[in-house]
């Protein structure tokens, strides 16, 4: 959402403090942010996922 | 149902964005279904500890009520609320009235007709056979049409909206409806009707069932949470960027995860791996949503907790749902990990997860939304804060106890089974937990009843609500708001709704289905390693399969032996893809309240099955299986009831299960007769101390057939033929002891019989109970007869080392056999030397000579297999209580071994004949993929499709596949001999004995280590 209008005047220069109000819904939302810790979770999971896909793409050979 | 007084409050309706009368009508029905369908679950749960509860009526058995509960909660309690609230939130978020709003009335009544008639059809046994996809086509058409209609209304309203913002709740609602309409096509059309059977069917069903949860319940529920939570807590949504992360990661990853329902199955390994990875990736959207919603409530907790109006109770339920979403989804992600699933799959851990997500998260989200909207569509304040508070706390208490308890149960049962516990013992361990589950469920249901009373009284006696004023639609605007494609309706609709969905269906559903092993009707023989064809069902077996589906047997019994946790030692060989090619619907199942049945064929005789279906607890006192008296003709007098046509068909189907893998019981390690030898090194303390334990074992395992007095007259004995052993006589069939056919057996002999079971009779193998239990019960059954006090078993006969198996020894054995044994067993050893009914045992029951050519478990065949030492002992000591005499004085040990070899050769020959009949096929024919006669089409297939197939075949089912080299039938014959003869251990099977088949057949070779398909 690039042109959200801002109701919150305390941080007019900050995009993440932009707020959009829905006129008939009685609701508004902040542009907000994604916390750093969650980005770390995302990156960690993606790395693990790629590893797991590669490591376990094939079934392990049965014991001989 | 709608209250006339309240419906007049909001007139004229047309001035408002929202048609409150329509929303109110939907929500009235939502309240009804929220009360009814969870209560059905309560009835179902009672059956776990009182299995006879409501058990005499076919309509009310577990197998009929369970789908009513599951579908009722999903499509009744949850979906009715969601659809009703759709007519509230979509117009408000779009700034215009719902498109074709009047259709909502039609859909409401159609939806209720679907729920009522569909539920009745399930109770009647009309079941499609797919979990969460049980309704037959008329109900599916009705449901699909309504959801498509609502989807069309929502899409139209969104694309014509006056509010230029496009809120996250609309993303989810739009996507949920698009996904679900496509998923219903998958589940209601492709799964049952397009010829994609077996493992293809399984792969697609895994997707379907998780799409119901992940692409309908989850996004529709999140739509409610995203809209009503900010309203209820009176705060702006925390972060639009988190909404983007949550929605798009869910849309991308969720469509792939469904395969995790069938980990360790013959579905290609890499598809399973993809589902595991994407399941773990779901942590991303879940944590994004949690952060967003809790962030929204930040700073508002005092008001949420302290206030007593409807909005605060709405917030409480919505935040409770958010918390359970975190727990339930983390549980689900980790449950997909292979090691976790080894332990927990098929147990109540799965039930905990499904209740965490469906009920505790999204039904509670719907409840919270209902609390918020109800005053606004009725114009009345909530009648009682106290009742609402009770509802909250009863829900917290009941839900927490039930779900934590179920998860704990899962670990307990899974651990017991992993460490080799008897399956029924693990069920017994669950019974107190199931009582707790029922009490917890009742607590939750009481909460729903209180909610219903409260909401009804709100309409009848609530004070006027000030916040119910109409909101007018927005005027048409030409203002433009520029947004990235990921937050535009077209982006959500096309990319998330359609593209991601199809990408996942192709990778996880379609590609596995074009691999030859998923439709090739061949398996690797468990006894010979030979590639053999799988026979299709006979008409009667197919009918039996329908009965199996109708009665819901598949809700409790899986058909899928995994290569983990010792399941191949518990039930038999690991599942192979080829076994399932004629199965549509597939019956792998996702739950084991009873044992796996994929290897049950010929484990028990038809008579045992009849006794078990008539009353399971007469046979297995600890069983919780329902009775099925409607599978029997009306009983005449005291005679045992006889199966009707449905019952016969069901048993024919059950006896077919597992037979596709060839006669594997003869080589099944858990019942090898050499197990008895371990006793010699494990001398039991045979003091009186062991008797109480033995009695306990007897009363739980044996009393149903052998009776409390040990006289063979247990409650199920009237069904059984041959009759159960009368222990009071002190006569036993199989012994190694000298002294004639009525000599007492040794403990080792009895241990062998108890462990192995007696094929073709009702005596099952008991290898799955601890050896100490088997030893204890042996001591206990000796108390039934004074013979054991007055005499002791003689020493075991001397069994000289088995000589080499040669054509000459077989020929000598044949001569001896024809001279003596053939008089009863027939010249070809088929038990036809005398007419049936000629002989009877000591108790006057008819007995017939054994047919040595039959496979394991076939009626009339040998009872303890064709093991060489066993046959030797039987010839020398006779069969107690029957006309089979001890022939120790007739044959020398050498002659006896010759006869043993001849008898074994009869079975090996018959087995080889059966293998040849099963179809040994040309590997080139089996493996061919691109078969088109159109040159360019074949070329295109070879160039483009074949590489994909080859790539995807890597890491597929662990079953052996064609390697293309030639296989000598000699090796198959050698494996059969090796299973029967100790001489094989010393390489003393003469080569000539193994080369009888050459060179009459075309041969193929199987490789046991790869499933890589070699294509011509």
XYZ file of C-alpha atoms in Angstrom, chain B residues 30-329:
300
model
C -24.918 -20.832 13.011
C -25.910 -20.867 16.679
C -27.999 -23.987 16.089
C -25.148 -25.828 14.375
C -22.610 -24.624 16.928
C -24.698 -26.357 19.540
C -25.653 -29.501 17.647
C -22.515 -30.706 15.898
C -20.076 -30.432 18.812
C -22.651 -32.397 20.828
C -22.454 -35.162 18.237
C -18.736 -35.235 18.997
C -19.560 -35.729 22.646
C -21.678 -38.770 21.769
C -18.833 -40.103 19.662
C -16.321 -39.655 22.461
C -18.489 -41.567 24.949
C -18.242 -44.603 22.685
C -14.517 -44.806 23.367
C -15.085 -45.841 26.954
C -18.650 -47.188 26.683
C -18.492 -48.860 23.270
C -22.047 -50.209 23.549
C -23.463 -46.693 24.041
C -26.002 -46.132 21.234
C -24.447 -49.148 19.603
C -27.443 -51.242 18.624
C -28.571 -48.940 15.831
C -26.509 -48.838 12.689
C -27.189 -45.126 12.238
C -25.601 -44.306 15.558
C -22.379 -46.285 15.432
C -19.005 -44.601 15.587
C -18.433 -45.068 11.864
C -21.654 -43.205 11.010
C -21.548 -40.474 13.661
C -17.908 -39.512 13.214
C -18.285 -37.991 9.734
C -21.403 -36.170 10.914
C -19.375 -34.603 13.720
C -16.366 -33.721 11.584
C -18.303 -32.367 8.618
C -20.838 -30.782 10.923
C -18.232 -28.810 12.824
C -16.430 -27.772 9.630
C -19.388 -26.994 7.407
C -22.067 -26.440 10.032
C -20.677 -24.792 13.143
C -17.783 -22.983 11.474
C -18.793 -22.400 7.871
C -22.339 -21.287 8.569
C -20.944 -18.608 10.870
C -18.333 -17.594 8.330
C -20.829 -17.348 5.486
C -23.218 -15.346 7.618
C -20.469 -12.966 8.678
C -19.312 -12.662 5.062
C -22.545 -10.769 4.420
C -21.489 -8.442 7.215
C -17.818 -7.787 6.695
C -17.565 -7.774 2.907
C -20.054 -4.914 2.387
C -18.535 -2.930 5.214
C -15.015 -3.326 3.891
C -16.083 -2.625 0.321
C -18.267 0.376 1.025
C -21.125 -1.062 -0.979
C -23.856 -3.616 -0.497
C -23.158 -7.201 -1.342
C -23.630 -7.966 -5.029
C -26.772 -9.964 -5.693
C -27.519 -9.729 -2.013
C -30.860 -11.468 -2.368
C -29.072 -14.670 -3.322
C -28.005 -14.861 0.285
C -31.465 -16.066 1.300
C -31.420 -18.782 -1.298
C -27.966 -19.835 -0.195
C -28.984 -19.866 3.446
C -31.775 -22.343 2.914
C -29.742 -24.358 0.449
C -26.910 -24.539 2.960
C -29.178 -25.804 5.700
C -30.754 -28.346 3.377
C -27.224 -29.523 2.535
C -26.307 -29.844 6.207
C -29.463 -31.640 7.283
C -29.864 -33.970 4.335
C -26.136 -34.582 4.054
C -25.884 -35.499 7.715
C -28.814 -37.868 7.436
C -27.198 -39.488 4.407
C -24.019 -40.066 6.400
C -26.007 -41.631 9.220
C -27.626 -43.912 6.645
C -24.196 -45.028 5.503
C -23.938 -43.124 2.232
C -20.256 -42.382 2.491
C -17.921 -41.523 -0.355
C -14.966 -42.981 1.516
C -12.663 -39.970 1.727
C -11.973 -38.339 5.056
C -13.557 -34.872 5.226
C -15.019 -35.633 1.802
C -17.708 -38.125 2.711
C -20.809 -36.591 1.151
C -22.261 -38.136 -1.987
C -22.608 -36.153 -5.191
C -26.037 -34.532 -4.691
C -24.867 -32.897 -1.485
C -21.525 -32.002 -3.003
C -23.225 -30.266 -5.912
C -25.385 -28.291 -3.524
C -22.449 -27.308 -1.308
C -20.217 -26.477 -4.266
C -22.893 -24.383 -5.955
C -23.535 -22.368 -2.815
C -19.869 -21.696 -2.132
C -19.335 -20.796 -5.778
C -22.326 -18.478 -5.566
C -21.062 -16.782 -2.423
C -17.638 -16.602 -4.051
C -19.133 -14.868 -7.056
C -20.918 -12.384 -4.799
C -17.737 -11.661 -2.865
C -15.562 -11.317 -5.960
C -18.062 -9.042 -7.658
C -18.447 -6.903 -4.573
C -14.684 -6.614 -4.135
C -13.985 -5.738 -7.740
C -16.789 -3.145 -7.703
C -16.054 -1.809 -4.261
C -16.231 1.874 -3.414
C -13.668 1.697 -0.616
C -10.360 1.911 -2.391
C -8.408 0.202 0.326
C -8.297 -3.570 0.115
C -8.096 -4.881 3.646
C -6.329 -8.100 4.602
C -9.574 -9.739 5.755
C -10.807 -9.482 2.174
C -7.634 -11.075 0.831
C -8.247 -14.090 2.989
C -11.955 -14.257 2.299
C -11.489 -13.946 -1.444
C -8.725 -16.527 -1.523
C -10.611 -18.906 0.773
C -13.598 -19.020 -1.531
C -11.523 -19.366 -4.711
C -9.347 -22.086 -3.193
C -12.304 -23.946 -1.787
C -14.317 -24.028 -4.966
C -11.273 -25.474 -6.746
C -10.634 -27.859 -3.873
C -14.189 -29.115 -4.050
C -13.611 -29.914 -7.705
C -10.553 -31.846 -6.609
C -12.295 -33.657 -3.780
C -15.772 -34.122 -5.150
C -14.996 -34.827 -8.803
C -11.379 -35.864 -9.394
C -10.842 -37.966 -6.272
C -13.897 -40.191 -6.587
C -14.541 -40.235 -10.323
C -11.398 -39.602 -12.389
C -9.441 -42.849 -12.736
C -6.601 -41.967 -10.403
C -6.544 -44.785 -7.915
C -4.194 -46.085 -5.281
C -1.224 -43.923 -4.434
C -2.330 -41.241 -6.898
C -5.622 -41.134 -5.071
C -3.784 -40.962 -1.777
C -1.521 -38.121 -2.844
C -4.501 -36.109 -4.063
C -6.518 -36.870 -0.964
C -3.654 -35.693 1.222
C -3.852 -32.381 -0.601
C -7.638 -32.216 -0.478
C -7.991 -32.895 3.219
C -5.427 -30.279 4.109
C -6.940 -27.764 1.738
C -10.177 -28.059 3.688
C -8.262 -26.995 6.767
C -5.578 -24.811 5.246
C -7.363 -23.197 2.347
C -10.869 -22.902 3.719
C -11.006 -22.991 7.502
C -7.725 -21.144 8.012
C -8.135 -18.236 5.578
C -11.835 -17.832 6.263
C -11.130 -17.898 9.988
C -8.257 -15.461 9.621
C -10.557 -13.158 7.670
C -12.801 -13.043 10.723
C -9.888 -12.571 13.118
C -8.331 -9.794 11.050
C -11.602 -7.934 10.809
C -13.254 -8.443 14.170
C -10.255 -8.383 16.499
C -9.265 -4.761 15.732
C -12.924 -3.819 16.057
C -13.381 -5.703 19.313
C -10.242 -4.291 20.922
C -10.900 -0.883 19.364
C -7.394 -0.474 17.967
C -5.884 -0.246 14.484
C -4.344 -3.342 12.979
C -0.727 -3.527 14.075
C 1.007 -3.923 10.714
C -0.017 -4.027 7.081
C 3.453 -5.376 6.249
C 2.987 -8.290 8.592
C -0.328 -8.939 6.876
C 1.483 -9.165 3.572
C 4.112 -11.530 4.948
C 1.503 -13.711 6.622
C -0.867 -13.938 3.690
C 1.628 -14.549 0.920
C 3.715 -17.069 2.819
C 0.556 -18.959 3.679
C -0.652 -18.804 0.086
C 2.656 -20.108 -1.216
C 3.499 -22.804 1.307
C 0.152 -24.153 2.429
C -0.914 -25.763 -0.868
C 2.067 -28.153 -0.677
C 1.712 -29.532 2.823
C -1.112 -32.059 2.514
C 1.141 -34.965 1.590
C 2.366 -35.037 5.188
C -0.790 -36.983 6.060
C 0.812 -39.985 4.395
C 4.466 -39.881 5.359
C 6.237 -43.251 5.059
C 3.637 -44.356 2.535
C 4.559 -45.365 -1.022
C 3.988 -41.773 -2.159
C 7.305 -40.672 -3.717
C 9.796 -39.775 -1.040
C 10.624 -36.336 -2.407
C 6.945 -35.361 -2.365
C 6.899 -36.276 1.289
C 10.004 -34.191 1.841
C 8.445 -31.187 0.087
C 5.421 -31.478 2.357
C 7.624 -31.602 5.450
C 9.599 -28.534 4.442
C 6.511 -26.510 3.573
C 4.822 -27.625 6.798
C 7.723 -26.197 8.757
C 7.620 -23.060 6.606
C 4.083 -22.466 7.862
C 5.704 -21.175 11.013
C 6.305 -17.997 9.009
C 2.674 -17.079 8.290
C 1.496 -18.284 11.666
C 3.993 -16.241 13.627
C 3.329 -13.255 11.371
C -0.394 -13.489 12.102
C 0.163 -13.994 15.811
C 2.484 -11.015 15.998
C 0.041 -8.888 14.064
C -3.001 -9.765 16.135
C -1.349 -9.640 19.530
C 0.345 -6.432 18.434
C -3.096 -5.047 17.678
C -4.267 -5.871 21.192
C -1.165 -4.383 22.770
C -2.106 -1.710 25.245
C -5.748 -2.783 25.267
C -5.584 -5.703 27.676
C -7.031 -3.818 30.621
C -10.145 -2.960 28.646
C -10.396 -6.431 27.174
C -10.197 -8.108 30.547
C -12.018 -5.515 32.567
C -15.037 -4.782 30.412
C -18.175 -6.871 30.421
C -19.816 -5.939 27.157
C -20.154 -8.109 24.080
C -17.097 -6.531 22.453
C -14.824 -7.516 25.310
C -16.073 -11.106 25.173
C -15.569 -11.051 21.447
C -12.001 -9.919 22.046
C -11.448 -12.605 24.670
C -12.521 -15.356 22.324
C -10.591 -13.909 19.397
C -7.403 -13.632 21.424
C -7.939 -17.089 22.838
C -8.259 -18.315 19.272
C -5.061 -16.475 18.346
C -3.194 -18.167 21.178
C -4.499 -21.604 20.198
C -3.529 -20.845 16.601
C 0.063 -20.450 17.732
C 0.049 -23.697 19.703
C -1.934 -25.791 17.240
C 0.036 -24.754 14.196
